[in-house]
XYZ file of C-alpha atoms in Angstrom:
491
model
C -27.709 35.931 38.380
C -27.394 32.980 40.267
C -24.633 30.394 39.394
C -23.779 26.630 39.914
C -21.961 25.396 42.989
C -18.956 23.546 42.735
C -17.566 21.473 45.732
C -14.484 19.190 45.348
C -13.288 17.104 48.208
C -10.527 14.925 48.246
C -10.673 14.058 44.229
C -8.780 11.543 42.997
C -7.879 10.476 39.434
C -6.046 7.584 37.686
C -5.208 7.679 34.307
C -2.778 6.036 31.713
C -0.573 5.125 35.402
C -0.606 8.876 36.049
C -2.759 9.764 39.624
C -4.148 13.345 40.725
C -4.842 13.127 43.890
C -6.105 15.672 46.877
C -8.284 18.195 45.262
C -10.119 20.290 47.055
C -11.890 23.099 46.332
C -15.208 25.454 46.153
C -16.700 27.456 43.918
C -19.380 29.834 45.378
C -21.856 32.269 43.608
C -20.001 34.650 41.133
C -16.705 32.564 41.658
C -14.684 31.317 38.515
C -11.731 28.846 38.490
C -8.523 29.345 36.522
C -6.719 25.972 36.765
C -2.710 26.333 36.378
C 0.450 24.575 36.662
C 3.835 22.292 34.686
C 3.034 20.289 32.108
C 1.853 16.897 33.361
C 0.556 18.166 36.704
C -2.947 17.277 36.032
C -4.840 20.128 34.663
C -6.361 18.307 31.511
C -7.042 15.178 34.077
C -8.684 17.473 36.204
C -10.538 18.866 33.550
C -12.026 15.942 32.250
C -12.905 14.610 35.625
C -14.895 17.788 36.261
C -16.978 17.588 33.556
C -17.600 13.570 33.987
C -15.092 12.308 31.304
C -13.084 10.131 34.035
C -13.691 8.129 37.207
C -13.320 9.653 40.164
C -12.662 8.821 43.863
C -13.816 11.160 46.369
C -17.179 13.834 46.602
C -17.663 16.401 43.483
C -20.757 17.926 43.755
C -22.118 20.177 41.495
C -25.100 22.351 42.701
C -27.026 23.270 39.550
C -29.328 26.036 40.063
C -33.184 25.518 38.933
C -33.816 29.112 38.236
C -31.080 29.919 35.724
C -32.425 29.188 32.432
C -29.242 27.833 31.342
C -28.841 24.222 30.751
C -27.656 22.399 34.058
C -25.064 20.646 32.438
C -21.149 20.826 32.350
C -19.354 21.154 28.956
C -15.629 20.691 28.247
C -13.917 22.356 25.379
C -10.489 20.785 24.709
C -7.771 21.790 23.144
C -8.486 20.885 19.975
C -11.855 19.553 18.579
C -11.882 16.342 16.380
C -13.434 16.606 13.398
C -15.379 14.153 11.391
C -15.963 14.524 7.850
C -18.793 13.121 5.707
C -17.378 9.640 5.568
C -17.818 9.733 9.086
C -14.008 9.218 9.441
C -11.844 11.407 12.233
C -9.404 14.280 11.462
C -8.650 13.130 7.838
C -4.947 13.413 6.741
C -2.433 15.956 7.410
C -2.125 17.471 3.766
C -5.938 17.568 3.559
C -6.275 21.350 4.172
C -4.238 21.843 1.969
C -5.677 19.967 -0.973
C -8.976 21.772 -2.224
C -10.444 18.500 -3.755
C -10.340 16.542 -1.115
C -11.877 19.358 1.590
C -14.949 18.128 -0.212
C -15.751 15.519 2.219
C -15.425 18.076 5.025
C -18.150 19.748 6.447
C -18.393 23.592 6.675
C -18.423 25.601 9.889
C -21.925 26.560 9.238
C -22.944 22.861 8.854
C -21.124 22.119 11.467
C -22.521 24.340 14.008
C -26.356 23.454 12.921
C -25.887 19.875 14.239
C -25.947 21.691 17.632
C -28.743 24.908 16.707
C -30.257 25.334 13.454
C -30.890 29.021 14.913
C -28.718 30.560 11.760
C -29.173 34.271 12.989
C -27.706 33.155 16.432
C -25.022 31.412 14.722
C -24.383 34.682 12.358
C -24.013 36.426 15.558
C -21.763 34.599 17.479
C -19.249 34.604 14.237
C -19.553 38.248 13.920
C -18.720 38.956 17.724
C -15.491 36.539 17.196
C -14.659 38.642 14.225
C -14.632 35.406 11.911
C -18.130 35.757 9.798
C -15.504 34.895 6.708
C -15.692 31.504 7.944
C -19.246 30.662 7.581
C -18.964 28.451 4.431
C -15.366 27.284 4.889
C -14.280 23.598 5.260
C -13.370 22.761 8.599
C -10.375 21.128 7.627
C -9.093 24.389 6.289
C -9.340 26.546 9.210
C -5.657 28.121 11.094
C -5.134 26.548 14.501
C -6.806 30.667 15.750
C -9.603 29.872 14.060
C -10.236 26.441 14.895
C -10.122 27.626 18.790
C -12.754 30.530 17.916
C -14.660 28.240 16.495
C -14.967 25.842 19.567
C -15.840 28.511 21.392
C -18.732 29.220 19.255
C -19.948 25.573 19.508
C -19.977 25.798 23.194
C -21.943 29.208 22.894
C -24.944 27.992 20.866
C -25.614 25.421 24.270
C -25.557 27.827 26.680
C -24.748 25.817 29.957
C -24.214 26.736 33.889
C -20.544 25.569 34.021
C -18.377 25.956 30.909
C -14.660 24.561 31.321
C -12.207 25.869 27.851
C -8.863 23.671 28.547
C -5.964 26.465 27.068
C -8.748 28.621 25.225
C -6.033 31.432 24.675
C -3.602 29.129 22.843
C -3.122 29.874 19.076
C -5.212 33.388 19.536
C -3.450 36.606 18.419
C -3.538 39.812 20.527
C -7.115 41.170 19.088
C -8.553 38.167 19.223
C -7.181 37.206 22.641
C -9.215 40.525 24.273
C -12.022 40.180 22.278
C -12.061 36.310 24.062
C -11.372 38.254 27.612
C -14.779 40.511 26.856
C -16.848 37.333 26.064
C -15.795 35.150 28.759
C -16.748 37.836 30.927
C -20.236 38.785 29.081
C -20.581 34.738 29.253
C -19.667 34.883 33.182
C -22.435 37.785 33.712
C -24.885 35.767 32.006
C -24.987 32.869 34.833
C -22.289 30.339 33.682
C -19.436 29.602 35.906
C -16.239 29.314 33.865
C -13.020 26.824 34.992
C -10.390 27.855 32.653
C -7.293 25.320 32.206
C -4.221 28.427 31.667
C -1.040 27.311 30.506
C 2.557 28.977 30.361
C 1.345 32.592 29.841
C -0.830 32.590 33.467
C -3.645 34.353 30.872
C -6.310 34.815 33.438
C -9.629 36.098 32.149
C -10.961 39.321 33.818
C -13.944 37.035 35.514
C -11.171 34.622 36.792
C -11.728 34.605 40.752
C -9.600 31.911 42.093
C -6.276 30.409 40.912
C -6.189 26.423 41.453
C -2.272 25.608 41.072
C -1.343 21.732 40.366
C 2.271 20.338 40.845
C 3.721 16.761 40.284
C -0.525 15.285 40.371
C -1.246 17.103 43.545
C -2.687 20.377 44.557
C -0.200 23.115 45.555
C -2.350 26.005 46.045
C -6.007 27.674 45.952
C -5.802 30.771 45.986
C -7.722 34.421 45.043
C -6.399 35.429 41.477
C -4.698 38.816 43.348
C -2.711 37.043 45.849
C -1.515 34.400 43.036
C -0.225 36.970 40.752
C 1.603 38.818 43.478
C 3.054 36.028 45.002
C 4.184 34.250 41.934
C 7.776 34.061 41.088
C 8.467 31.425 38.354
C 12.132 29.667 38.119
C 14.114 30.403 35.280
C 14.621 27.278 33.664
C 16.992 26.139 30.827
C 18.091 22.930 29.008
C 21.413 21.652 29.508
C 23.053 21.498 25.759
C 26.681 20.935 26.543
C 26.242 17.289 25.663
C 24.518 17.748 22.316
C 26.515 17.953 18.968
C 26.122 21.346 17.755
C 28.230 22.631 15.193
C 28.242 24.330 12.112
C 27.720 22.896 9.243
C 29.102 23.179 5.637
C 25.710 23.708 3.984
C 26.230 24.547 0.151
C 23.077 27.148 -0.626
C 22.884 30.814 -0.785
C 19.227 30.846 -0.071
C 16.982 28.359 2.314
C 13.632 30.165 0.773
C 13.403 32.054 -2.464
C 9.754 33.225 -3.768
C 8.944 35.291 -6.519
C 5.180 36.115 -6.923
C 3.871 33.420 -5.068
C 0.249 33.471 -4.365
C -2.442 30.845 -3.536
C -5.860 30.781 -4.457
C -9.153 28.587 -2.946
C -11.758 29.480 -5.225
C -12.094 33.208 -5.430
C -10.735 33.575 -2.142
C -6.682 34.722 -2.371
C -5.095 33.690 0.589
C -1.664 34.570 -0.401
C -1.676 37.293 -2.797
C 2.247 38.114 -4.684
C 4.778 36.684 -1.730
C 8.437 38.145 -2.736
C 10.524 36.873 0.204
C 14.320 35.747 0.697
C 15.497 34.003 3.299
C 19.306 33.313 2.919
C 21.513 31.043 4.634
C 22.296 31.245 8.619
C 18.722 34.316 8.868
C 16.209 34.099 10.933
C 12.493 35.165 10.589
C 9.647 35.780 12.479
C 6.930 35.336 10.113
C 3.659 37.748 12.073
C -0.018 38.241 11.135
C -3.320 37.853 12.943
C -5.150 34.635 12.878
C -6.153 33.481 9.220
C -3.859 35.497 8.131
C -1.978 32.795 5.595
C 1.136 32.064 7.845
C 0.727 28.730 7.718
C -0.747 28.193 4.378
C 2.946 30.183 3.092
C 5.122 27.549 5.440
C 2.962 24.764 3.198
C 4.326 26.057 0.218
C 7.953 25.680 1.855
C 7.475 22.492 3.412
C 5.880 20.495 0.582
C 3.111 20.041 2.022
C 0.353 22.531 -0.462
C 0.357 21.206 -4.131
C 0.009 24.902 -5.265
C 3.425 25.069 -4.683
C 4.448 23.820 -8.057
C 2.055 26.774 -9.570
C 4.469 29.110 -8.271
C 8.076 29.972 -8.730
C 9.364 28.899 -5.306
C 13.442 28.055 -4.955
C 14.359 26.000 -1.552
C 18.047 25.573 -1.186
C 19.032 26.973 -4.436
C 16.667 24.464 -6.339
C 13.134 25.635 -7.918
C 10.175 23.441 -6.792
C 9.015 21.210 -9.374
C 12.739 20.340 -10.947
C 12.154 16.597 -10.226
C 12.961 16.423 -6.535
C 10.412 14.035 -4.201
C 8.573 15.972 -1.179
C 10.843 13.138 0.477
C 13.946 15.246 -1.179
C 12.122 18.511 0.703
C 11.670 17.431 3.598
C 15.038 16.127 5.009
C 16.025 19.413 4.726
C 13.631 20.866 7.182
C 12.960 20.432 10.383
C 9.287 21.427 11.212
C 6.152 21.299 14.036
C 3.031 22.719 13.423
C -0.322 22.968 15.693
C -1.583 20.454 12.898
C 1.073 18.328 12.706
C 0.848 17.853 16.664
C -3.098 17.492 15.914
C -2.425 14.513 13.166
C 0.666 12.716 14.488
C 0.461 9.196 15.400
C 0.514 9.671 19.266
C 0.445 5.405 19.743
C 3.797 5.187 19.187
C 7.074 5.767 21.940
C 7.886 8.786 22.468
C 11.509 7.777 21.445
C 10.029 6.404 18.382
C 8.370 10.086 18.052
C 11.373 11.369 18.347
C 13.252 9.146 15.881
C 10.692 9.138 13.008
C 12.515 13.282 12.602
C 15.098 11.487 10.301
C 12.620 9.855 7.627
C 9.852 12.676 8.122
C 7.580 10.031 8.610
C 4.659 10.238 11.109
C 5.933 6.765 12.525
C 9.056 5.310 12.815
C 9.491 1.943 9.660
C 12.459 2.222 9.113
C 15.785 0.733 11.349
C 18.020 3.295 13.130
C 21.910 2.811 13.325
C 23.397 2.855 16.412
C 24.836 6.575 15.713
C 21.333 7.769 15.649
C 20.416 5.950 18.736
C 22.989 7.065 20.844
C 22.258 10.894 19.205
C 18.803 10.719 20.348
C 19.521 9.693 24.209
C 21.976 12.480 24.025
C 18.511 14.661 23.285
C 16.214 12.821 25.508
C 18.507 13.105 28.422
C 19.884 17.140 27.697
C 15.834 17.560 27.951
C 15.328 15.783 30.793
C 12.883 13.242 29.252
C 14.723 10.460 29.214
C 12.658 8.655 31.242
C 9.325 9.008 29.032
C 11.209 7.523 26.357
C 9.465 4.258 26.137
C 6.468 5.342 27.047
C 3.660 6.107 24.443
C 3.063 9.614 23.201
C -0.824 8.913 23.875
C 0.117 8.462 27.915
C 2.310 11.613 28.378
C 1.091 14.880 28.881
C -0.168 17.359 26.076
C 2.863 19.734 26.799
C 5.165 16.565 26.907
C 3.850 15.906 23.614
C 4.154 18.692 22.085
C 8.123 18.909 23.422
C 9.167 15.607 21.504
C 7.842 16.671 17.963
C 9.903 19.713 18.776
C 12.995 17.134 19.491
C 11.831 15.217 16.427
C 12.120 18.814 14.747
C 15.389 19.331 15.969
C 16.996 15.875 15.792
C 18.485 15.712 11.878
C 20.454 18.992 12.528
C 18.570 20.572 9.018
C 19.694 23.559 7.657
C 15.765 25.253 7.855
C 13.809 24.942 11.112
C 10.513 26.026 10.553
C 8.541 26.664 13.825
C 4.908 27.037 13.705
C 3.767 28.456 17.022
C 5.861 25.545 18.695
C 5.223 27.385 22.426
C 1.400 25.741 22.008
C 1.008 23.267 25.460
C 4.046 24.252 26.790
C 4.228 25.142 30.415
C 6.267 28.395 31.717
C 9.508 26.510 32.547
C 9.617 24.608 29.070
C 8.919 27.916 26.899
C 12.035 29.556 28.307
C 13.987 26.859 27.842
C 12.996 26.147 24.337
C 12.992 29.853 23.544
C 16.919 29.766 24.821
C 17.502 26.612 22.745
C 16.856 27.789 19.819
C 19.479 31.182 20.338
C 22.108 28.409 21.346
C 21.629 26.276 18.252
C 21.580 29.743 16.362
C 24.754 30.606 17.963
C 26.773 27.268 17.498
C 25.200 26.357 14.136
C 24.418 28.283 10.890
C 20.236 27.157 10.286
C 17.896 29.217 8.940
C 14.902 29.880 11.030
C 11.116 30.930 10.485
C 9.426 31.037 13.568
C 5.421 31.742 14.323
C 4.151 33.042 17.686
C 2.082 35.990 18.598
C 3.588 36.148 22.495
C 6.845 38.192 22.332
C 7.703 36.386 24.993
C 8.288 33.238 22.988
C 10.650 35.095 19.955
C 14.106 33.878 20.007
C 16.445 37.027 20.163
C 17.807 35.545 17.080
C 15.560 36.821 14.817
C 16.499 39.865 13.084
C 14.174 39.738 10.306
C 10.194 39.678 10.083
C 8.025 39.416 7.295
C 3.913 40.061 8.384
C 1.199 39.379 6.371
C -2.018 41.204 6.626
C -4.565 39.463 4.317
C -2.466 37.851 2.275
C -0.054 40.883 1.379
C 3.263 41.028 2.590
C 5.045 43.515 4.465
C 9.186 42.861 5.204
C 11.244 44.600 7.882
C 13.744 44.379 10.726
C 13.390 43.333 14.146
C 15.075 43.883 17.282
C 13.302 41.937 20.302
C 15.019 44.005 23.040
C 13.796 46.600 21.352
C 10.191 45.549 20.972
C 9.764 44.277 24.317
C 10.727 48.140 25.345
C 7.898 49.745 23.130
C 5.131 46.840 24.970
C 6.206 47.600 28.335
């Protein structure tokens, strides 16, 4: 099978005040690209510019070939895909999945994926091989961050083309469904499309992956075979400096953060949660584990105030039952919480400060004035973070990862007795999953908050956590966890 040719020379690309410059690089027959590096180095840039999103200086040449009978095209898949409902509006709201009524207005996957093929037999397929034929019918709105990424895929699938580029296609998959993604990016490689993979903190190369393109600081460090990158790559180990923030215990007055009895949630006749009995008492922490659609998120609605079915069930937070009179305002300033669909519906045109500060109202913007103790208590997190100097500038303009690191701050910021992390790792480069990973054991250590935490790299688990309840569809199963431990049985 005979593939595209890809020829960069001397690319450069402005954006937002950020410039990638000095690319330069070539993609032969059988030759795929995995595209690595910090956060803000340039990958998404680059990625875009490849495929014709962004203005570029400098000679990219892409040499379709006239005998594949794949379309001579390029298509990007981003991170996350924006979806328009029937009103023709974008994304919605952030409770929306939650709220069956109003998933109404969204379309389904099915009806979704016919406005690129009506071939429904191809579409069956390509569900089956991603293991997610369950979805068929299913409001887009309600689909886990796992499934929203297989789902992309799928869309790119149905229009076969000669150069696919997936920006982070691992992100948010568990371990099945992350070598299941391995076999088809390799079956799609065979079949004549070259593949440019953006890879993020975990260096998850695909099997076809070739060459390694490595960014740093908007320029290009290194290109590479895939062999001699792994060898030769030795990654820093990085931490945040927390000295300088206030950490200190706290003289919370619960005996439990989460109490359920019974809890389950239904769509239809579909159970996603099916009889949740779970305690989580002051000062534990939890890693809450289960493949992709699992209900792990759908169970941290419940928590967070953010599923109405939570007043259908007998659900205690803090020593108070859900329903007693208490506002979701009342929840939530309890909790400090970031989510794949939070990041997906926050308001990214404010500051990044402003980002930061809306933590203490729970609001997705900031309206309300800050005193100057919660000023100066922010700087002291900007600068232990070493973002200080992105402060002012608008969440839109800074990279993804960068993003994604100031909704954790905003998390953070409060000091709440709960933390609830929902995969927060997403976007993160290498360097910043370490040192949020070691953040959270110091906070742990100094402080007595609760944690749930959601991630299926073991890397990313705190060595806090002691405790893990898994669900497996819907049903759960409690028991203790040691991550020295663990990591011994994977190596």
């Amino acid at each position: 099978m005979n593939y595209a040719i890809v020829t960069a020379n001397n690319i450069t690309v402005k954006q937002n005040g950020f410039e990638l410059k000095g690319i330069l690089f070539s993609l032969n027959d059988n030759e795929n690209l995995a595209v690595t590096g910090a956060s803000g180095s340039g990958k998404t840039t680059l990625a875009k510019a490849l495929c014709g999103q962004l203005f570029i200086t400098g000679e990219l040449k892409i040499d379709y070939n006239e005998t594949n009978s794949l379309l001579p095209k390029a298509v990007y898949v981003e991170q996350r895909y924006s979806i328009k409902n029937r009103s023709n509006t974008i994304d919605g709201y952030y409770q929306q999945r939650y709220n069956s009524t109003d998933n109404e207005d969204s379309y389904t996957v099915l009806e979704e994926l016919k406005f690129i093929s009506e071939d429904e037999a191809r579409i069956d397929f390509l569900l089956n091989e991603l293991s997610i034929p369950y979805l068929k019918n299913k409001p887009l709105l309600q689909l886990s961050s796992g499934e929203h990424k297989r789902f992309q895929l799928i869309k790119a699938l149905l229009e076969p083309a000669q150069l696919l580029i997936l920006d982070e296609p691992f992100i948010g998959l568990d371990v099945s469904s992350r070598k299941k993604l391995n076999e088809i990016l390799s079956e799609v490689s065979d079949n004549g499309t070259k593949l440019i993979i953006i890879a993020g903190a975990h260096h998850h190369f695909p099997d076809c992956i070739t060459h390694v393109l490595e960014l740093e600081n908007g320029k290009q460090k290194a290109f590479i075979e895939k062999e001699n990158f792994v060898a030769t790559h030795q990654p820093a180990t990085h931490f945040f400096d927390t000295s300088s923030l206030p950490l200190q215990h706290n003289d919370w007055n619960f005996e439990n953060a989460i109490l359920m009895k019974n809890a389950t949630v239904k769509y239809g006749d579909r159970t996603i949660l099916d009889n949740i009995n779970w305690q989580v008492k002051k000062g534990e922490r939890w890693l809450l584990k289960g493949k992709n659609g699992a209900g792990k998120s759908t169970l941290m609605s419940l928590v967070s105030g953010d599923n109405p079915q939570a007043y259908a069930n007998e659900i205690y937070l803090f020593d108070k039952r859900r329903g007693s009179g208490e506002s979701i305002w009342d929840i939530k300033k309890n909790i400090g919480f970031v989510s794949p669909e939070l990041y997906a519906f926050f308001d990214k045109n404010i500051s990044c400060f402003d980002t930061v500060a809306s933590g203490y109202f729970d609001t997705m913007g900031l309206y309300k004035k800050l005193s100057q103790e919660q000023i100066t208590h922010i700087n002291d997190w900007l600068k232990s973070l070493n973002v200080a100097d992105l402060a002012q500038k608008r969440l839109a303009n800074v990279s993804s990862g960068m993003q994604r690191l100031f909704l954790l701050i905003r998390a953070f910021i409060k000091n709440p007795p709960l933390l609830i992390f929902d995969e927060p790792c997403q976007g993160l480069d290498e360097f910043q999953t370490e040192a949020f990973v070691k953040l959270v054991d110091d906070i742990c250590e100094l402080t007595d908050t609760s944690v749930v935490y959601i991630s299926h790299y073991e890397n990313e688990i705190p060595s806090c956590v002691t405790q893990v309840l898994e669900l497996e569809n819907g049903t759960p199963k409690i028991y203790s966890f040691n991550k020295k431990y663990s990591e011994q049985l994977t190596q």
